[in-house]
Short mmCIF file of C-alpha atoms and ligand atoms in Angstrom, two decimals:
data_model
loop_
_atom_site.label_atom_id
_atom_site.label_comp_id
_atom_site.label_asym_id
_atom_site.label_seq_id
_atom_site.Cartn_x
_atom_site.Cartn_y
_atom_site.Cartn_z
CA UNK G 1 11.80 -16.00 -4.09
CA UNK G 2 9.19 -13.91 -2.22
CA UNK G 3 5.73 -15.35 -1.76
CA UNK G 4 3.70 -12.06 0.20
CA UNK G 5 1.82 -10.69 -2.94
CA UNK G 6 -1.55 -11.78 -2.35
CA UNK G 7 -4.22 -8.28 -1.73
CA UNK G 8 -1.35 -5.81 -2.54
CA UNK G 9 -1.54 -2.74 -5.22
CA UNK G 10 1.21 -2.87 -7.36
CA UNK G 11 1.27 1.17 -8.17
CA UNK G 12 4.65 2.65 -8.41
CA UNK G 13 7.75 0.27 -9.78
CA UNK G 14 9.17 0.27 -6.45
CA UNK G 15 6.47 -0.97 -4.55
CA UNK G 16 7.60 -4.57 -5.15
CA UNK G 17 11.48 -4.64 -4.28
CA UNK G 18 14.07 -6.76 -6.38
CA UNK G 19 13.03 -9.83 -5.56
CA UNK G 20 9.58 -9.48 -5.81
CA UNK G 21 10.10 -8.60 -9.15
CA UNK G 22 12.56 -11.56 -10.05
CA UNK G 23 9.67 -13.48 -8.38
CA UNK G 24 6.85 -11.86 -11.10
CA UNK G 25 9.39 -12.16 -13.16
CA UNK G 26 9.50 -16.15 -12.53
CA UNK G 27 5.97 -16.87 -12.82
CA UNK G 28 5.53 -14.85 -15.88
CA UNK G 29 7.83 -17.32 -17.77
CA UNK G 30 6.00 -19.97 -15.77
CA UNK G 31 2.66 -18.50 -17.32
CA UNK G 32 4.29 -17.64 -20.81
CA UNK G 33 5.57 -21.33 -21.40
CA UNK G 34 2.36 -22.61 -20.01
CA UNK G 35 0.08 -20.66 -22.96
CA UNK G 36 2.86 -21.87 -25.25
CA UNK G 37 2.01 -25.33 -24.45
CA UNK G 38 -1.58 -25.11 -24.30
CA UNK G 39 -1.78 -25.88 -20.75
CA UNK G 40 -4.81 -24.29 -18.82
CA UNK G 41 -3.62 -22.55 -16.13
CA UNK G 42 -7.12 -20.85 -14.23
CA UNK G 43 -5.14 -19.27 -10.93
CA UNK G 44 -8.32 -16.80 -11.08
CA UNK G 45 -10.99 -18.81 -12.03
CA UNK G 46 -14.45 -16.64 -11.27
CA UNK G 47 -12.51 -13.39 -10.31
CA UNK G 48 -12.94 -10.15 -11.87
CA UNK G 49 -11.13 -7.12 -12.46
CA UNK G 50 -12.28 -3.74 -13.19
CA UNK G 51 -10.71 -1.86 -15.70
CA UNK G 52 -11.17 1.83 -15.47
CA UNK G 53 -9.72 4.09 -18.59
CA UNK G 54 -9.30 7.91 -18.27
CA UNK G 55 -7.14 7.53 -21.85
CA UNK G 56 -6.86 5.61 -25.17
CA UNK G 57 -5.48 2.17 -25.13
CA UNK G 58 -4.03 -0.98 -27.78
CA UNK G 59 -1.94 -2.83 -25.73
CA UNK G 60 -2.96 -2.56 -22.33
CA UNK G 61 -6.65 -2.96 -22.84
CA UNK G 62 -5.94 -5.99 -24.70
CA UNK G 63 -3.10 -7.74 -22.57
CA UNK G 64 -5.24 -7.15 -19.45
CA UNK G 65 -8.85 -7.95 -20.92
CA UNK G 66 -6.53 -11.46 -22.36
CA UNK G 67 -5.12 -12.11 -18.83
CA UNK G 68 -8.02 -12.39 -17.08
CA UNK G 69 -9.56 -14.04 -19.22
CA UNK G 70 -6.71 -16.60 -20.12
CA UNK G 71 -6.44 -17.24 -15.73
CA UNK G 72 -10.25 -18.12 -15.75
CA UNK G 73 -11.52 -14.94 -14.87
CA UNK G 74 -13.23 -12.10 -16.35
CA UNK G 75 -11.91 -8.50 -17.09
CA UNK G 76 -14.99 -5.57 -17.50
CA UNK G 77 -13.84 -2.80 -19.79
CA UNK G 78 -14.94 0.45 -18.38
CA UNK G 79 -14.59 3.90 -19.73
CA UNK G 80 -14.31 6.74 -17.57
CA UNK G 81 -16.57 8.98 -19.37
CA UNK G 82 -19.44 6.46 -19.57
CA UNK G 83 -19.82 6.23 -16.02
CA UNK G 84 -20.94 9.09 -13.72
CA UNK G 85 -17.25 9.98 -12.68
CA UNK G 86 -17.95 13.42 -14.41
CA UNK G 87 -21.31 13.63 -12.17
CA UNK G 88 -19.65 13.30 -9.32
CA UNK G 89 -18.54 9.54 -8.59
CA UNK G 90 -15.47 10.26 -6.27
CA UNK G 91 -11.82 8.33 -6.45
CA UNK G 92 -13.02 7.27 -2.88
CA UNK G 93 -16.85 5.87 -4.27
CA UNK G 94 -14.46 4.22 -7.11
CA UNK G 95 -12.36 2.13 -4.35
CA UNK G 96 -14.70 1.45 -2.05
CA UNK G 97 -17.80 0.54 -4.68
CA UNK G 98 -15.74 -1.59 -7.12
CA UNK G 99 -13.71 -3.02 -4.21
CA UNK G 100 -17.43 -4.66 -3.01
CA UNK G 101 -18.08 -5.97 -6.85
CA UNK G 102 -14.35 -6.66 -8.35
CA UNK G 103 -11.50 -8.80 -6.78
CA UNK G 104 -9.30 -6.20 -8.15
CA UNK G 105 -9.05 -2.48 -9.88
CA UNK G 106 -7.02 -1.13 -12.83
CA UNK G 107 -6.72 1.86 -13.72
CA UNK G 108 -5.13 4.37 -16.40
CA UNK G 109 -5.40 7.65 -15.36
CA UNK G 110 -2.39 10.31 -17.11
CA UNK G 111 -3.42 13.54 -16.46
CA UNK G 112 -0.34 15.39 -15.18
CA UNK G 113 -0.25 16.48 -11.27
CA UNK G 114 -3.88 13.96 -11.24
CA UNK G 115 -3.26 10.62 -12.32
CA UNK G 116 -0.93 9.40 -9.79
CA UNK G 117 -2.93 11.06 -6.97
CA UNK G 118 -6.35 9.65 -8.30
CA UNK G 119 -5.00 6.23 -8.21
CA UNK G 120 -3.85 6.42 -4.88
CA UNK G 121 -6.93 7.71 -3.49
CA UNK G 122 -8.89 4.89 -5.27
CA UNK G 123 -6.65 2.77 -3.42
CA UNK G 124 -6.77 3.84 -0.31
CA UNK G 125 -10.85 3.06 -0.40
CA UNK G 126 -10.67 -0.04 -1.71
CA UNK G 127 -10.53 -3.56 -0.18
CA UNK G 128 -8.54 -5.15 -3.24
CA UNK G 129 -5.67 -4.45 -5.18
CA UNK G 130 -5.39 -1.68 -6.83
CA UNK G 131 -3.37 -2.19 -10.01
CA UNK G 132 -1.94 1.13 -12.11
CA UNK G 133 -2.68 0.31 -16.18
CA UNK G 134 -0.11 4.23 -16.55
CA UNK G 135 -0.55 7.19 -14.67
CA UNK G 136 1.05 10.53 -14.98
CA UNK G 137 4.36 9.66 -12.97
CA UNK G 138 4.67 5.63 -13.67
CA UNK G 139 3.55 2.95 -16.38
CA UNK G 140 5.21 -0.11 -14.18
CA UNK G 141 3.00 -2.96 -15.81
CA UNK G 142 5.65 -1.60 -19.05
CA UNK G 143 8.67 -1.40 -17.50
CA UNK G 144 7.93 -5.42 -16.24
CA UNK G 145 7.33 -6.59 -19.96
CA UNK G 146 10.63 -4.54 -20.59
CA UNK G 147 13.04 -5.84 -17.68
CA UNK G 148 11.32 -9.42 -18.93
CA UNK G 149 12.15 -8.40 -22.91
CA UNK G 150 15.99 -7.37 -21.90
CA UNK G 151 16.32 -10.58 -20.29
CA UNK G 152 15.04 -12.75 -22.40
CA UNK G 153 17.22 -10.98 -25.25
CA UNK G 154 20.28 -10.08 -23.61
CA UNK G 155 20.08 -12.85 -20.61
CA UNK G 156 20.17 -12.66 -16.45
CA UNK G 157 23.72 -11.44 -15.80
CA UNK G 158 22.91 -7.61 -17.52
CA UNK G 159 26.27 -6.43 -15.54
CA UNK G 160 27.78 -3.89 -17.72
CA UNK G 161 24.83 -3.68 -20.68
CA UNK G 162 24.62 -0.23 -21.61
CA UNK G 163 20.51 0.51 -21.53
CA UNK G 164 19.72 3.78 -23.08
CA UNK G 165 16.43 5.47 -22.01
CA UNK G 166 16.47 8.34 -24.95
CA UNK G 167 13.75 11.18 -25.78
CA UNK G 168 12.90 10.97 -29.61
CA UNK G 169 10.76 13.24 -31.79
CA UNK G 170 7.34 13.09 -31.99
CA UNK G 171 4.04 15.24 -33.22
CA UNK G 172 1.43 13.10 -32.57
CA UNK G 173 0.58 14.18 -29.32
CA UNK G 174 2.56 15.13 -25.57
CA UNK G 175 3.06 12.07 -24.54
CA UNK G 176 3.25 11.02 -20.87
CA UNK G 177 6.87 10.86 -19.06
CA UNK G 178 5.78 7.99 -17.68
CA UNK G 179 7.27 5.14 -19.28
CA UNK G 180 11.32 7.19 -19.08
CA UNK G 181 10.20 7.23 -15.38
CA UNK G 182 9.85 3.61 -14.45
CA UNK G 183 12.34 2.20 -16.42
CA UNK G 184 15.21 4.64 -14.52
CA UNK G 185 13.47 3.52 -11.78
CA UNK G 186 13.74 -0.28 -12.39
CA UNK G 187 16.32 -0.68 -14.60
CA UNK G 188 18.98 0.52 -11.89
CA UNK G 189 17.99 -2.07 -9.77
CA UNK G 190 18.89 -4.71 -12.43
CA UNK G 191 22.36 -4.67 -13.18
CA UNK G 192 22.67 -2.41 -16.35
CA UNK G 193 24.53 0.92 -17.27
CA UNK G 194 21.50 3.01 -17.28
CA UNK G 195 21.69 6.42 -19.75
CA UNK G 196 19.36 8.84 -19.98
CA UNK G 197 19.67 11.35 -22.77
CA UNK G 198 17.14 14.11 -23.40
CA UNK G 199 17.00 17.97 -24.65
CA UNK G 200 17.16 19.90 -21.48
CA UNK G 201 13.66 20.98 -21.64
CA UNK G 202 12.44 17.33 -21.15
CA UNK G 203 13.45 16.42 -17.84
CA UNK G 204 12.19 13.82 -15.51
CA UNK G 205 10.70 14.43 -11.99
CA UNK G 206 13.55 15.17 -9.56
CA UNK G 207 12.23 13.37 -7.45
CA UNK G 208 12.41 10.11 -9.75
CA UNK G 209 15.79 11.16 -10.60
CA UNK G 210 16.82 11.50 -6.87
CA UNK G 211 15.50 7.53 -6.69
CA UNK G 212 17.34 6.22 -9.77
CA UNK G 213 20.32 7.76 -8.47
CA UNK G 214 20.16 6.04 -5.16
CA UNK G 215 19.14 2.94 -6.60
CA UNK G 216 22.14 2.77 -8.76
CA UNK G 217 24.20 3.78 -6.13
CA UNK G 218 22.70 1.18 -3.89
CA UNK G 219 23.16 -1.55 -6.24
CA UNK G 220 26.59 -0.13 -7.76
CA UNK G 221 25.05 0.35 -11.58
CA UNK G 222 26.36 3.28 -13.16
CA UNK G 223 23.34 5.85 -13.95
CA UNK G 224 24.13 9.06 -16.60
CA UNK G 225 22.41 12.04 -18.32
CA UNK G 226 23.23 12.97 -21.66
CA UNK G 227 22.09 15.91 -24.32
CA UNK G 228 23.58 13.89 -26.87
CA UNK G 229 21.50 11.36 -28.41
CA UNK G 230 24.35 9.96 -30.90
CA UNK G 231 26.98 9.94 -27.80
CA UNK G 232 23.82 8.09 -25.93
CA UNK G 233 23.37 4.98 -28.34
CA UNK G 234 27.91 4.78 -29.14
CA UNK G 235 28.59 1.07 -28.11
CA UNK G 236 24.45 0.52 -26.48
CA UNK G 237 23.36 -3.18 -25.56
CA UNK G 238 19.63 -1.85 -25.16
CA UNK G 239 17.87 1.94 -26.79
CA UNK G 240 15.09 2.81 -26.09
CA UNK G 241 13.80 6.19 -27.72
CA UNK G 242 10.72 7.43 -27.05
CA UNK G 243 8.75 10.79 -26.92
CA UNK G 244 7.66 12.52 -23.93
CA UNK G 245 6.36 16.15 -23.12
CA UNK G 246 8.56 18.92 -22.05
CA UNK G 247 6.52 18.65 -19.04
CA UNK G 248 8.43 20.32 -16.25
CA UNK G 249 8.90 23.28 -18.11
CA UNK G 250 5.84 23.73 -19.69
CA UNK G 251 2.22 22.84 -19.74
CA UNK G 252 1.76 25.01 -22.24
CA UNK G 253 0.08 23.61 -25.56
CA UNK G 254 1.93 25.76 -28.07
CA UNK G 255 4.92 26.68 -25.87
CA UNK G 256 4.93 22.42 -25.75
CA UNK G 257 4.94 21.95 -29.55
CA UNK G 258 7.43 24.69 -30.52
CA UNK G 259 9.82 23.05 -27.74
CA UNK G 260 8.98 19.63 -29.22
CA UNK G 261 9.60 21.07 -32.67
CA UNK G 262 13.50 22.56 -31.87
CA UNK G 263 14.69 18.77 -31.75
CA UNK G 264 12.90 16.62 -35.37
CA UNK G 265 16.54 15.21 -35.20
CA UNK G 266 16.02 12.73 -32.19
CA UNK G 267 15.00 10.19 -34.91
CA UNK G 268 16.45 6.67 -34.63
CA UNK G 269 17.40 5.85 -37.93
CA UNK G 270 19.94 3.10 -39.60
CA UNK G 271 23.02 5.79 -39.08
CA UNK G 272 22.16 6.26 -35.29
CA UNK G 273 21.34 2.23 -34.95
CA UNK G 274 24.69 1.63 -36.32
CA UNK G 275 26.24 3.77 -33.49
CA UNK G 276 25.24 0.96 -30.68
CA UNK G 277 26.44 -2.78 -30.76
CA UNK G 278 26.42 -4.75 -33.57
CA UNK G 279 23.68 -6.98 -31.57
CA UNK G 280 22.00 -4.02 -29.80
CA UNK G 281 17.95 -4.15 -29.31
CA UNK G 282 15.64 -1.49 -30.35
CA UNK G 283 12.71 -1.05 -27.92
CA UNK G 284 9.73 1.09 -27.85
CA UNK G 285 6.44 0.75 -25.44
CA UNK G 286 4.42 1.27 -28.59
CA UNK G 287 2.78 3.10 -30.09
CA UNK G 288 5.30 5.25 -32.24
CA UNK G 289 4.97 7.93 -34.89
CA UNK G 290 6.79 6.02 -37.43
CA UNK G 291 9.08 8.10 -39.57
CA UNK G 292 9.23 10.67 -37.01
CA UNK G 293 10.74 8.61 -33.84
CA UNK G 294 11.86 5.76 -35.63
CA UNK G 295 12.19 4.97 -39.25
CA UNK G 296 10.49 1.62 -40.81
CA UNK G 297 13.64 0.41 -41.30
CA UNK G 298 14.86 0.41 -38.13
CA UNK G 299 11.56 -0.39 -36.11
CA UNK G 300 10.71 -3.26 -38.60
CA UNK G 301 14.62 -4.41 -38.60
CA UNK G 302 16.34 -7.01 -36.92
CA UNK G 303 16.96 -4.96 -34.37
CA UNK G 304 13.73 -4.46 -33.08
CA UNK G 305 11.51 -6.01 -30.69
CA UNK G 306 9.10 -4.25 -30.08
CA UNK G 307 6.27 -7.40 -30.75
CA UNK G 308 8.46 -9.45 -28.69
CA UNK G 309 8.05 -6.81 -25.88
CA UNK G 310 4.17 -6.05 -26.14
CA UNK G 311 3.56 -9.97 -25.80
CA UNK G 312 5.26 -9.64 -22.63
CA UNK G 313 2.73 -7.37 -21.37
CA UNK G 314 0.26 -10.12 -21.27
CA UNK G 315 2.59 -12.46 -19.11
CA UNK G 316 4.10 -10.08 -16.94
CA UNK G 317 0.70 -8.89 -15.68
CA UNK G 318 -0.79 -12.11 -15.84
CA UNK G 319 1.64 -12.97 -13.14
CA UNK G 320 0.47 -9.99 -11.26
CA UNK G 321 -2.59 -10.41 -10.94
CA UNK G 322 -2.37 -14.21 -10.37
CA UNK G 323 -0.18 -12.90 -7.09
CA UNK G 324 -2.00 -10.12 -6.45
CA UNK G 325 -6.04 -11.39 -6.47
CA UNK G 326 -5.29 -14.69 -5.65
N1 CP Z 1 2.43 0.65 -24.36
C1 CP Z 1 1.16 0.86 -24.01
O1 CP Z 1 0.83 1.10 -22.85
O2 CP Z 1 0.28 0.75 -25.04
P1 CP Z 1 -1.23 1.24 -25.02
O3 CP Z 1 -1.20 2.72 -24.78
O4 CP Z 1 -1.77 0.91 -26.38
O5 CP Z 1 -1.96 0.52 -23.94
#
């Protein structure tokens, strides 16, 4: 168990190593079995966090704005574009202004080639920790709730679980590669037989792919890319299909849309389901276009978890922040 959290940012998934996450990991289930009894547990009673949104929000809005509140402290809501960021308010003025009035700063920021940068430079200004709600290259506050979710389902020992990371369909919008991103990143470190499958327009970072790679090599988990969503999900302990943008090819709008459009078929339906174990999990960070990357039947079905998963969110960063701005 490590016990050094206390003033850090908590930015990229690898920024706490293994067993700083098994710790989190430990006092989230602390923290989650404490709500369920009704016991108070005010780690962060008068602290505040600032919560600064560049992008929409259900889940993390709520988990975080809950967290704070439920450790005796008090989460402000701020939207980017009512402050005077667009005036000129710099990342640095962000950090080293809200670092005077907050005991901590979160922030969701996606904007491709921006986002992770922006974050950073808050942090770099600011005197407390700097906590990342998503940004363009990680969503690691996710990926804890996830690794906490595959646990909790499929137990400690996940030597040998096949987790599939998989693109899927969507035409809502271009969604962030974010979330594909940190689970590689963390799920390599825990055990599993990671598999990535995607078109090959939708490819991660290479630089993301280069760290998966020598995490699994580091901790002897076996790490694969597939085109083949159906050969993905054959004999899968975990899938998790999601959409993402095609964007290291393009940035391109329509080019975007008509690449998005060449693959409707990454659906995960009953008939793909049926391809992974018979007691195989169906994940998704939420929120999904529903009959285009997953059908009711299989996101409502027993399969899923998905509510299971977004409660985690509340616990896992509750025990980050009760580390972090203690
Ligand atoms: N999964 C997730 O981050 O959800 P929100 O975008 O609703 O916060």
């Amino acid at each position: 168990m490590q016990t050094n959290f206390r003033g850090r940012d908590f930015i990229g998934d690898l920024d706490f190593s293994k067993e700083e996450v098994e710790t989190v990991l430990d006092v989230a289930w602390d923290l989650k079995r404490k709500r369920a009894l009704g016991e108070p547990h005010p780690l962060l009673r008068d602290k505040t966090l600032a919560m600064l949104f560049f992008f929409t929000s259900t889940r993390t809005r709520g988990s975080f704005e809950a967290g704070m509140a439920q450790l005796g402290g008090h989460a402000a809501f701020i939207d980017s574009q009512t402050t005077q960021i667009s005036h000129g308010d710099t990342a640095k003025e962000i950090g080293e202004i809200f670092g005077r009035y907050f005991d901590g700063i979160s922030i969701r920021q996606c904007d491709w080639n921006f986002g992770n940068q922006y974050i950073n430079e808050v942090a770099r200004a600011s005197r407390v920790p700097v906590l990342n709600m998503q940004c363009d290259v990680y969503h690691p506050f996710q990926c804890l709730a996830d690794l906490m979710t595959i646990i909790e389902k499929k137990g400690r020992d996940l030597r040998r679980k096949k987790v599939v990371v998989s693109w899927a369909y969507a035409a809502s919008y271009s969604k962030p590669i974010s979330v594909p991103q940190s689970l590689i990143l963390q799920m390599t470190r825990f055990g599993c037989d990671v598999v990535l499958a995607h078109p090959p327009e939708f490819k991660l970072m290479p630089d993301i792919m280069q760290q998966a790679q020598e995490n699994a090599r580091k901790y002897r988990m076996g790490f694969e890319v597939t085109d083949d969503m159906d050969a993905a999900f054959r004999d899968a302990d975990v899938v998790y299909p999601k959409s993402w943008g095609p964007l290291l090819t393009t940035t391109g709008k329509e080019e975007g849309k008509s690449l998005i459009e060449k693959y409707r078929s990454w659906i995960t339906d009953a008939r793909r389901m049926a391809l992974a174990k018979e007691d195989a999990i169906y994940m998704h960070c939420l929120p999904a276009d529903r009959g285009l990357e997953v059908t009711d039947e299989v996101i409502d079905g027993p399969h899923s978890v998905v509510y299971d998963e977004a409660e985690n969110r509340l616990h896992a960063q509750k025990a980050v922040m009760a580390l972090t701005m203690s």
